[in-house]
CSV table of C-alpha atoms in Angstrom, one decimal:
chain,number,residue,atom,x,y,z
Y,287,MET,CA,104.3,17.6,-48.0
Y,288,GLU,CA,103.1,14.1,-49.0
Y,289,SER,CA,103.4,12.6,-45.4
Y,290,LEU,CA,101.6,15.8,-43.5
Y,291,ASP,CA,98.8,15.4,-46.4
Y,292,GLN,CA,98.6,11.8,-45.7
Y,293,LEU,CA,98.5,12.6,-42.0
Y,294,ILE,CA,95.9,15.0,-41.9
Y,295,SER,CA,93.9,13.0,-44.2
Y,296,ALA,CA,94.0,9.8,-41.9
Y,297,LEU,CA,93.1,12.1,-39.3
Y,298,ASN,CA,90.5,13.9,-41.1
Y,299,ARG,CA,88.5,10.0,-41.7
Y,300,LEU,CA,88.1,9.7,-37.7
Y,301,PRO,CA,84.6,10.5,-36.5
Y,302,GLY,CA,83.8,14.3,-35.6
Y,303,ILE,CA,87.4,15.5,-37.0
Y,304,GLY,CA,87.2,18.0,-40.0
Y,305,VAL,CA,89.8,19.4,-41.9
Y,306,LYS,CA,90.7,22.2,-39.4
Y,307,SER,CA,90.8,20.2,-36.8
Y,308,ALA,CA,93.1,17.5,-38.6
Y,309,GLN,CA,95.2,20.2,-39.7
Y,310,ARG,CA,95.9,21.7,-36.0
Y,311,LEU,CA,96.3,17.9,-34.9
Y,312,ALA,CA,98.7,16.9,-37.7
Y,313,PHE,CA,100.9,20.2,-36.7
Y,314,HIS,CA,100.8,19.7,-33.0
Y,315,ILE,CA,101.6,16.0,-33.6
Y,316,ILE,CA,104.8,17.0,-36.0
Y,317,SER,CA,105.7,19.4,-33.3
Y,318,MET,CA,105.4,16.8,-30.6
Y,319,GLY,CA,108.8,15.3,-28.9
Y,320,ASP,CA,109.7,12.1,-30.8
Y,321,ASP,CA,108.8,9.8,-27.8
Y,322,GLU,CA,105.4,11.3,-27.5
Y,323,ALA,CA,104.4,10.7,-31.2
Y,324,ALA,CA,105.9,7.4,-31.0
Y,325,SER,CA,103.5,6.4,-27.9
Y,326,LEU,CA,100.7,8.3,-29.8
Y,327,ALA,CA,101.3,5.8,-32.9
Y,328,ASN,CA,102.3,2.5,-30.7
Y,329,ALA,CA,99.0,3.1,-28.5
Y,330,ILE,CA,96.8,2.9,-31.7
Y,331,THR,CA,99.0,-0.1,-32.8
Y,332,ASP,CA,98.5,-1.5,-29.2
Y,333,ALA,CA,94.9,-1.0,-28.6
Y,334,LYS,CA,94.1,-2.4,-31.9
Y,335,ALA,CA,96.1,-5.5,-31.4
Y,336,LYS,CA,94.9,-6.4,-27.9
Y,337,VAL,CA,91.1,-5.4,-27.7
Y,338,HIS,CA,88.6,-7.5,-29.1
Y,339,TYR,CA,85.0,-8.5,-28.2
Y,340,CYS,CA,84.1,-10.8,-25.2
Y,341,PRO,CA,82.9,-14.4,-27.2
Y,342,VAL,CA,79.8,-14.2,-24.0
Y,343,CYS,CA,78.1,-10.6,-24.5
Y,344,GLY,CA,80.3,-8.8,-27.4
Y,345,ASN,CA,81.6,-5.8,-24.7
Y,346,TYR,CA,85.6,-5.0,-25.6
Y,347,THR,CA,88.1,-7.0,-23.8
Y,348,GLU,CA,91.6,-7.5,-23.5
Y,349,ASN,CA,91.5,-10.9,-21.9
Y,350,GLU,CA,89.5,-14.1,-22.5
Y,351,LEU,CA,86.2,-12.7,-21.2
Y,352,CYS,CA,85.3,-8.8,-20.5
Y,353,SER,CA,85.6,-7.7,-16.9
Y,354,VAL,CA,81.6,-8.0,-16.4
Y,355,CYS,CA,81.1,-11.2,-17.8
Y,356,ALA,CA,84.6,-12.2,-15.7
Y,357,ASP,CA,83.5,-10.9,-12.6
Y,358,ALA,CA,81.2,-13.6,-10.3
Y,359,LYS,CA,79.9,-11.0,-8.2
Y,360,ARG,CA,77.7,-9.9,-11.2
Y,361,ARG,CA,74.1,-11.3,-11.3
Y,362,PRO,CA,73.9,-13.7,-14.0
Y,363,ASP,CA,69.9,-13.6,-13.4
Y,364,THR,CA,69.7,-9.5,-15.2
Y,365,ILE,CA,71.1,-8.8,-19.0
Y,366,CYS,CA,71.2,-5.6,-19.9
Y,367,VAL,CA,70.8,-5.3,-23.9
Y,368,VAL,CA,73.1,-2.5,-25.5
Y,369,GLU,CA,73.7,-1.5,-28.8
Y,370,SER,CA,77.5,-1.0,-28.6
Y,371,ALA,CA,80.4,-1.5,-26.3
Y,372,ARG,CA,80.8,1.9,-25.5
Y,373,ASP,CA,77.2,2.3,-24.1
Y,374,VAL,CA,78.6,-0.4,-21.3
Y,375,ILE,CA,81.1,2.2,-20.1
Y,376,PHE,CA,78.3,4.7,-19.7
Y,377,MET,CA,76.0,2.4,-17.9
Y,378,GLU,CA,78.9,0.7,-15.8
Y,379,ARG,CA,79.5,4.5,-14.9
Y,380,ILE,CA,76.4,4.5,-12.7
Y,381,HIS,CA,77.6,1.8,-10.6
Y,382,GLU,CA,74.6,0.7,-10.4
Y,383,PHE,CA,73.5,-2.1,-12.5
Y,384,GLY,CA,74.8,-5.3,-11.0
Y,385,GLY,CA,73.5,-7.6,-13.8
Y,386,ARG,CA,75.7,-8.5,-17.3
Y,387,TYR,CA,75.3,-7.0,-20.7
Y,388,HIS,CA,74.7,-7.9,-24.2
Y,389,VAL,CA,76.0,-5.8,-26.9
Y,390,LEU,CA,74.2,-6.2,-30.2
Y,391,GLY,CA,76.6,-4.5,-32.2
Y,392,GLY,CA,74.1,-1.9,-33.8
Y,393,VAL,CA,70.5,-1.2,-34.4
Y,394,LEU,CA,67.9,-3.0,-37.0
Y,395,SER,CA,67.8,-0.8,-39.6
Y,396,PRO,CA,66.6,-2.3,-43.0
Y,397,MET,CA,68.0,0.9,-44.9
Y,398,ASP,CA,71.4,0.4,-44.3
Y,399,GLY,CA,70.8,-3.5,-45.0
Y,400,ILE,CA,71.3,-4.1,-41.0
Y,401,GLY,CA,68.9,-6.9,-40.2
Y,402,PRO,CA,68.9,-9.1,-37.1
Y,403,ASP,CA,71.7,-11.4,-38.6
Y,404,GLN,CA,73.9,-8.4,-38.7
Y,405,LEU,CA,73.2,-7.9,-34.9
Y,406,ARG,CA,74.4,-10.2,-32.0
Y,407,ILE,CA,70.6,-11.3,-31.2
Y,408,LYS,CA,70.9,-15.1,-31.9
Y,409,GLU,CA,73.4,-15.1,-28.9
Y,410,LEU,CA,71.0,-12.9,-27.0
Y,411,ILE,CA,68.1,-15.3,-27.4
Y,412,GLU,CA,70.5,-18.3,-26.8
Y,413,ARG,CA,71.7,-16.9,-23.4
Y,414,ALA,CA,68.0,-15.8,-22.7
Y,415,GLU,CA,67.0,-19.4,-22.7
Y,416,LYS,CA,69.3,-20.3,-20.1
Y,417,ASP,CA,67.1,-20.9,-16.6
Y,418,GLU,CA,69.4,-18.3,-14.6
Y,419,VAL,CA,68.1,-15.8,-16.8
Y,420,ARG,CA,65.2,-13.7,-15.3
Y,421,GLU,CA,64.8,-10.3,-17.0
Y,422,VAL,CA,66.3,-8.4,-19.7
Y,423,ILE,CA,66.6,-4.6,-19.9
Y,424,ILE,CA,66.6,-3.2,-23.1
Y,425,ALA,CA,68.9,-0.5,-23.0
Y,426,THR,CA,69.0,0.8,-27.0
Y,427,ASN,CA,68.8,4.3,-27.8
Y,428,PRO,CA,65.4,6.0,-27.7
Y,429,ASP,CA,65.6,6.7,-31.6
Y,430,VAL,CA,63.4,5.2,-34.0
Y,431,GLU,CA,65.8,2.4,-34.7
Y,432,GLY,CA,66.6,2.0,-31.0
Y,433,GLU,CA,62.6,1.9,-30.5
Y,434,ALA,CA,62.2,-0.9,-33.3
Y,435,THR,CA,64.9,-2.9,-32.4
Y,436,ALA,CA,63.6,-3.0,-28.6
Y,437,SER,CA,60.6,-3.9,-29.7
Y,438,TYR,CA,61.9,-6.7,-31.8
Y,439,LEU,CA,63.6,-7.9,-29.3
Y,440,ALA,CA,60.8,-8.0,-26.6
Y,441,LYS,CA,58.9,-10.0,-28.9
Y,442,LEU,CA,61.2,-12.6,-29.4
Y,443,LEU,CA,62.2,-13.0,-25.7
Y,444,LYS,CA,58.8,-12.8,-24.0
Y,445,PRO,CA,58.0,-16.0,-25.0
Y,446,LEU,CA,61.3,-17.5,-23.7
Y,447,GLY,CA,59.5,-16.9,-20.2
Y,448,VAL,CA,61.7,-13.8,-19.1
Y,449,ARG,CA,60.6,-10.4,-17.8
Y,450,VAL,CA,61.5,-8.0,-20.4
Y,451,SER,CA,61.7,-4.1,-19.7
Y,452,ARG,CA,62.6,-1.2,-21.1
Y,453,ILE,CA,64.7,1.7,-19.7
Y,454,ALA,CA,63.1,4.9,-18.8
Y,455,HIS,CA,62.7,7.8,-21.0
Y,456,GLY,CA,61.8,11.5,-19.7
Y,457,ILE,CA,62.6,14.7,-18.7
Y,458,PRO,CA,66.3,14.7,-17.8
Y,459,ILE,CA,67.3,15.5,-14.1
Y,460,GLY,CA,68.1,19.2,-14.1
Y,461,GLY,CA,66.0,19.4,-17.2
Y,462,ASN,CA,63.7,22.3,-17.9
Y,463,LEU,CA,60.6,21.6,-19.4
Y,464,GLU,CA,60.8,24.7,-22.1
Y,465,TYR,CA,64.0,22.9,-23.6
Y,466,VAL,CA,62.8,19.7,-23.7
Y,467,ASP,CA,61.8,18.5,-27.3
Y,468,GLU,CA,57.7,17.6,-27.7
Y,469,ILE,CA,58.1,13.7,-27.8
Y,470,THR,CA,60.4,13.6,-24.5
Y,471,LEU,CA,57.6,15.7,-22.7
Y,472,SER,CA,54.8,13.4,-24.2
Y,473,LYS,CA,56.6,10.6,-23.2
Y,474,SER,CA,57.3,11.9,-19.5
Y,475,ILE,CA,53.3,12.2,-19.3
Y,476,GLU,CA,52.5,8.9,-20.7
Y,477,ASN,CA,55.4,7.1,-17.9
Y,478,ARG,CA,54.2,9.6,-15.3
Y,479,ARG,CA,54.6,8.0,-11.6
Y,480,GLU,CA,52.3,8.3,-9.0
Y,481,MET,CA,53.7,10.3,-6.1
K,57,MET,CA,91.6,-2.7,-20.2
K,58,GLU,CA,94.7,-1.3,-20.4
K,59,SER,CA,95.5,-0.5,-23.7
K,60,LEU,CA,92.5,0.6,-24.3
K,61,ASP,CA,92.9,3.4,-21.6
K,62,GLN,CA,96.5,4.2,-22.9
K,63,LEU,CA,95.2,5.0,-26.2
K,64,ILE,CA,92.2,7.0,-24.7
K,65,SER,CA,94.8,9.2,-22.9
K,66,ALA,CA,97.1,9.4,-25.2
K,67,LEU,CA,94.4,11.0,-27.4
K,68,ASN,CA,93.2,12.9,-24.6
K,69,ARG,CA,96.3,14.8,-24.5
K,70,LEU,CA,96.1,16.4,-28.4
K,71,PRO,CA,94.7,20.0,-28.1
K,72,GLY,CA,90.9,20.2,-28.3
K,73,ILE,CA,90.4,17.0,-27.4
K,74,GLY,CA,88.8,16.2,-24.6
K,75,VAL,CA,88.0,13.0,-22.7
K,76,LYS,CA,84.6,12.0,-24.3
K,77,SER,CA,86.2,12.9,-27.9
K,78,ALA,CA,89.3,10.8,-26.7
K,79,GLN,CA,87.1,7.9,-25.9
K,80,ARG,CA,85.0,8.1,-29.1
K,81,LEU,CA,88.2,8.1,-31.1
K,82,ALA,CA,89.5,5.1,-29.3
K,83,PHE,CA,86.4,3.0,-29.7
K,84,HIS,CA,86.2,4.0,-33.2
K,85,ILE,CA,89.9,3.1,-33.7
K,86,ILE,CA,89.8,-0.3,-32.5
K,87,SER,CA,86.5,-1.1,-34.8
K,88,MET,CA,88.6,-0.1,-37.8
K,89,GLY,CA,90.0,-2.4,-40.0
K,90,ASP,CA,93.5,-3.5,-39.4
K,91,ASP,CA,94.9,-1.9,-42.5
K,92,GLU,CA,93.2,1.5,-41.8
K,93,ALA,CA,94.7,1.8,-38.1
K,94,ALA,CA,97.7,0.5,-38.9
K,95,SER,CA,97.8,3.3,-41.9
K,96,LEU,CA,97.1,6.0,-39.1
K,97,ALA,CA,100.1,4.7,-36.8
K,98,ASN,CA,102.3,4.7,-39.7
K,99,ALA,CA,101.0,8.5,-40.7
K,100,ILE,CA,101.6,9.7,-37.3
K,101,THR,CA,105.3,7.9,-37.2
K,102,ASP,CA,105.9,8.8,-41.2
K,103,ALA,CA,105.1,12.4,-40.7
K,104,LYS,CA,106.4,12.8,-37.7
K,105,ALA,CA,110.0,11.3,-39.1
K,106,LYS,CA,110.2,13.0,-42.2
K,107,VAL,CA,108.6,16.5,-41.7
K,108,HIS,CA,111.5,19.2,-40.1
K,109,TYR,CA,111.8,23.0,-40.3
K,110,CYS,CA,113.4,24.7,-43.1
K,111,PRO,CA,116.8,26.0,-42.4
K,112,VAL,CA,116.0,29.3,-44.3
K,113,CYS,CA,112.5,30.5,-43.0
K,114,GLY,CA,111.6,27.7,-40.3
K,115,ASN,CA,108.4,27.0,-42.4
K,116,TYR,CA,107.6,23.2,-42.6
K,117,THR,CA,109.1,20.6,-44.9
K,118,GLU,CA,110.2,17.3,-46.3
K,119,ASN,CA,112.8,18.6,-48.7
K,120,GLU,CA,115.9,20.6,-47.9
K,121,LEU,CA,114.5,23.7,-48.5
K,122,CYS,CA,110.4,24.4,-48.0
K,123,SER,CA,108.5,24.7,-51.2
K,124,VAL,CA,108.3,28.5,-50.8
K,125,CYS,CA,111.9,29.1,-50.4
K,126,ALA,CA,113.0,26.4,-53.5
K,127,ASP,CA,110.4,28.6,-55.7
K,128,ALA,CA,112.8,30.7,-57.5
K,129,LYS,CA,109.5,32.8,-58.7
K,130,ARG,CA,108.9,34.0,-55.4
K,131,ARG,CA,110.4,37.6,-54.8
K,132,PRO,CA,113.2,37.8,-52.5
K,133,ASP,CA,112.7,41.3,-51.2
K,134,THR,CA,109.6,40.9,-49.3
K,135,ILE,CA,109.5,38.6,-46.0
K,136,CYS,CA,106.0,38.3,-44.0
K,137,VAL,CA,107.0,37.0,-40.4
K,138,VAL,CA,104.1,34.7,-39.0
K,139,GLU,CA,104.2,32.7,-35.3
K,140,SER,CA,103.7,29.7,-36.9
K,141,ALA,CA,104.5,27.4,-39.8
K,142,ARG,CA,100.5,26.6,-39.8
K,143,ASP,CA,100.1,30.5,-40.4
K,144,VAL,CA,102.2,30.0,-43.4
K,145,ILE,CA,99.4,27.6,-44.9
K,146,PHE,CA,96.7,30.3,-44.1
K,147,MET,CA,98.8,32.8,-45.8
K,148,GLU,CA,99.3,30.6,-49.1
K,149,ARG,CA,95.8,29.9,-49.2
K,150,ILE,CA,94.9,33.4,-50.6
K,151,HIS,CA,97.4,32.9,-53.4
K,152,GLU,CA,98.4,36.2,-53.6
K,153,PHE,CA,101.4,37.1,-51.5
K,154,GLY,CA,104.5,36.3,-53.4
K,155,GLY,CA,107.1,37.0,-51.3
K,156,ARG,CA,109.2,34.7,-48.6
K,157,TYR,CA,108.1,33.8,-45.0
K,158,HIS,CA,109.7,33.9,-42.2
K,159,VAL,CA,108.6,31.5,-39.1
K,160,LEU,CA,109.1,33.4,-35.5
K,161,GLY,CA,108.3,29.8,-33.7
K,162,GLY,CA,106.0,31.7,-31.1
K,163,VAL,CA,105.5,35.4,-30.0
K,164,LEU,CA,107.5,37.2,-27.2
K,165,SER,CA,105.8,36.3,-24.2
K,166,PRO,CA,107.7,37.1,-21.1
K,167,MET,CA,105.1,35.5,-18.8
K,168,ASP,CA,106.0,31.9,-20.5
K,169,GLY,CA,109.7,32.7,-20.5
K,170,ILE,CA,109.8,32.9,-24.3
K,171,GLY,CA,111.8,35.8,-25.0
K,172,PRO,CA,113.8,36.8,-28.2
K,173,ASP,CA,116.3,34.2,-28.4
K,174,GLN,CA,113.5,31.4,-27.9
K,175,LEU,CA,112.3,32.6,-31.3
K,176,ARG,CA,114.2,33.0,-35.0
K,177,ILE,CA,114.4,36.5,-34.5
K,178,LYS,CA,118.2,36.4,-34.9
K,179,GLU,CA,117.8,34.6,-38.0
K,180,LEU,CA,115.2,37.3,-39.1
K,181,ILE,CA,117.3,39.9,-38.6
K,182,GLU,CA,120.0,38.2,-40.8
K,183,ARG,CA,117.9,38.0,-43.5
K,184,ALA,CA,116.8,41.4,-43.3
K,185,GLU,CA,120.5,42.8,-43.5
K,186,LYS,CA,120.9,41.5,-47.3
K,187,ASP,CA,120.4,44.2,-49.8
K,188,GLU,CA,117.7,42.4,-51.6
K,189,VAL,CA,115.0,42.8,-49.0
K,190,ARG,CA,113.2,45.6,-49.0
K,191,GLU,CA,109.9,45.3,-47.0
K,192,VAL,CA,109.3,43.0,-43.8
K,193,ILE,CA,105.5,42.5,-43.3
K,194,ILE,CA,104.7,41.6,-39.6
K,195,ALA,CA,101.6,39.1,-39.6
K,196,THR,CA,101.7,37.8,-36.0
K,197,ASN,CA,98.6,37.4,-34.6
K,198,PRO,CA,96.5,40.8,-33.5
K,199,ASP,CA,96.4,40.3,-29.7
K,200,VAL,CA,98.6,41.4,-27.1
K,201,GLU,CA,101.8,39.2,-27.5
K,202,GLY,CA,101.5,39.5,-31.3
K,203,GLU,CA,101.3,43.1,-31.6
K,204,ALA,CA,104.1,43.3,-28.5
K,205,THR,CA,106.5,41.2,-30.6
K,206,ALA,CA,105.3,43.2,-33.8
K,207,SER,CA,106.8,46.5,-32.2
K,208,TYR,CA,109.5,44.9,-30.9
K,209,LEU,CA,110.5,43.7,-34.4
K,210,ALA,CA,109.7,46.8,-36.0
K,211,LYS,CA,112.1,48.6,-33.7
K,212,LEU,CA,115.0,46.1,-34.9
K,213,LEU,CA,114.4,46.0,-38.5
K,214,LYS,CA,113.8,49.8,-39.2
K,215,PRO,CA,117.5,50.6,-38.7
K,216,LEU,CA,118.6,48.1,-41.2
K,217,GLY,CA,116.9,50.4,-43.6
K,218,VAL,CA,113.7,47.6,-44.8
K,219,ARG,CA,110.3,49.3,-45.0
K,220,VAL,CA,108.3,47.3,-41.9
K,221,SER,CA,104.7,47.4,-42.3
K,222,ARG,CA,101.8,45.0,-40.3
K,223,ILE,CA,98.9,43.5,-41.7
K,224,ALA,CA,95.8,45.4,-41.6
K,225,HIS,CA,93.2,45.0,-38.5
K,226,GLY,CA,89.3,46.2,-38.9
K,227,ILE,CA,85.9,44.2,-39.2
K,228,PRO,CA,86.0,41.1,-41.2
K,229,ILE,CA,84.4,41.0,-44.8
K,230,GLY,CA,81.0,40.1,-44.1
K,231,GLY,CA,81.0,41.0,-40.7
K,232,ASN,CA,78.2,43.3,-38.8
K,233,LEU,CA,79.3,46.2,-36.7
K,234,GLU,CA,76.9,44.8,-33.5
K,235,TYR,CA,79.1,41.4,-33.7
K,236,VAL,CA,82.7,43.2,-33.8
K,237,ASP,CA,84.1,43.5,-30.5
K,238,GLU,CA,85.1,47.4,-29.6
K,239,ILE,CA,88.9,47.0,-29.8
K,240,THR,CA,88.5,45.7,-33.3
K,241,LEU,CA,85.7,48.5,-34.2
K,242,SER,CA,88.1,51.3,-32.6
K,243,LYS,CA,91.2,49.7,-34.8
K,244,SER,CA,88.7,50.1,-37.8
K,245,ILE,CA,88.1,53.5,-37.1
K,246,GLU,CA,91.9,54.3,-36.4
K,247,ASN,CA,92.8,53.0,-39.7
K,248,ARG,CA,90.2,54.5,-41.8
K,249,ARG,CA,90.7,55.0,-45.5
K,250,GLU,CA,89.7,57.4,-47.5
K,251,MET,CA,87.4,56.4,-50.2
């Protein structure tokens, strides 16, 4: 069945969807009601057509500016730098950060041919040069590329007179010393706070 | 972002796709190339439009008959009864069964309001009444509903003079007594074979 095989292979190309899951999903889709299957297909086409990058921060939006950049209540003096637009959702979930974002669109990774020009770094520098910006919080992931990107950005940003900070690394709340990896544990000692 | 939220909730309705996976998939989809996203949406619409049930056995097909029923080399004297069209794929993978199939479309489950009339049992009886059918192998899953359905079918089929058999249950090849559940283990003793 060609059309079924095509659906399976299209689903299989999605991240985290193996052949077995793709088959299960495909069989589910063909057993769906006509309306439901059409609404899934439309949701894909629709989201793809409407969602684009915010020209200021690189976050996803359906409007001219993203919801954070368009919100006058968000402080323009603090910019949180994240790797991807998904990270904005995670940060927004804590309901604590009142500043703006800047989405890099990835991390420096010379092995994959991703240098500063492939990321939205020039745009970040331009934003940081404005008087109103006082602090840039670098929230790239705590892995090799994320740390290297953070160091690179710090070197570019500090001469501009902005405060550059890095999100804290340590043992997760509710975590257990036994199950935390050595690097995290050593970070948690290095970054210890006086009580 | 309404269109993104709609895509996430449409994906989240698929089996085995939680909110986190749905978000990850949705973000992947909007970051896809236009062609790729369109081909995913088309694959859904296309498969849904073209794939239908084989009028003989209930298997999925894009043609008038399914590939098994249309294949003159498949012996018409043996019918393997399975719960779903997906099970046909699993059975076909072993390349050993040369007979035909009959897809029930589920199992008896009075709690969920699924009785004999909701399954393709009448069609199975009609097929078994034909002279050419000699054996019906019942390959419903070895769970409570699958066993009850197997017993129910056996009672209906035996008076027709066909041989009724059930797929074997026991310890999987490569399995280990230590990790096999008690019911499977007791089945493996009950159904022991002389060496």
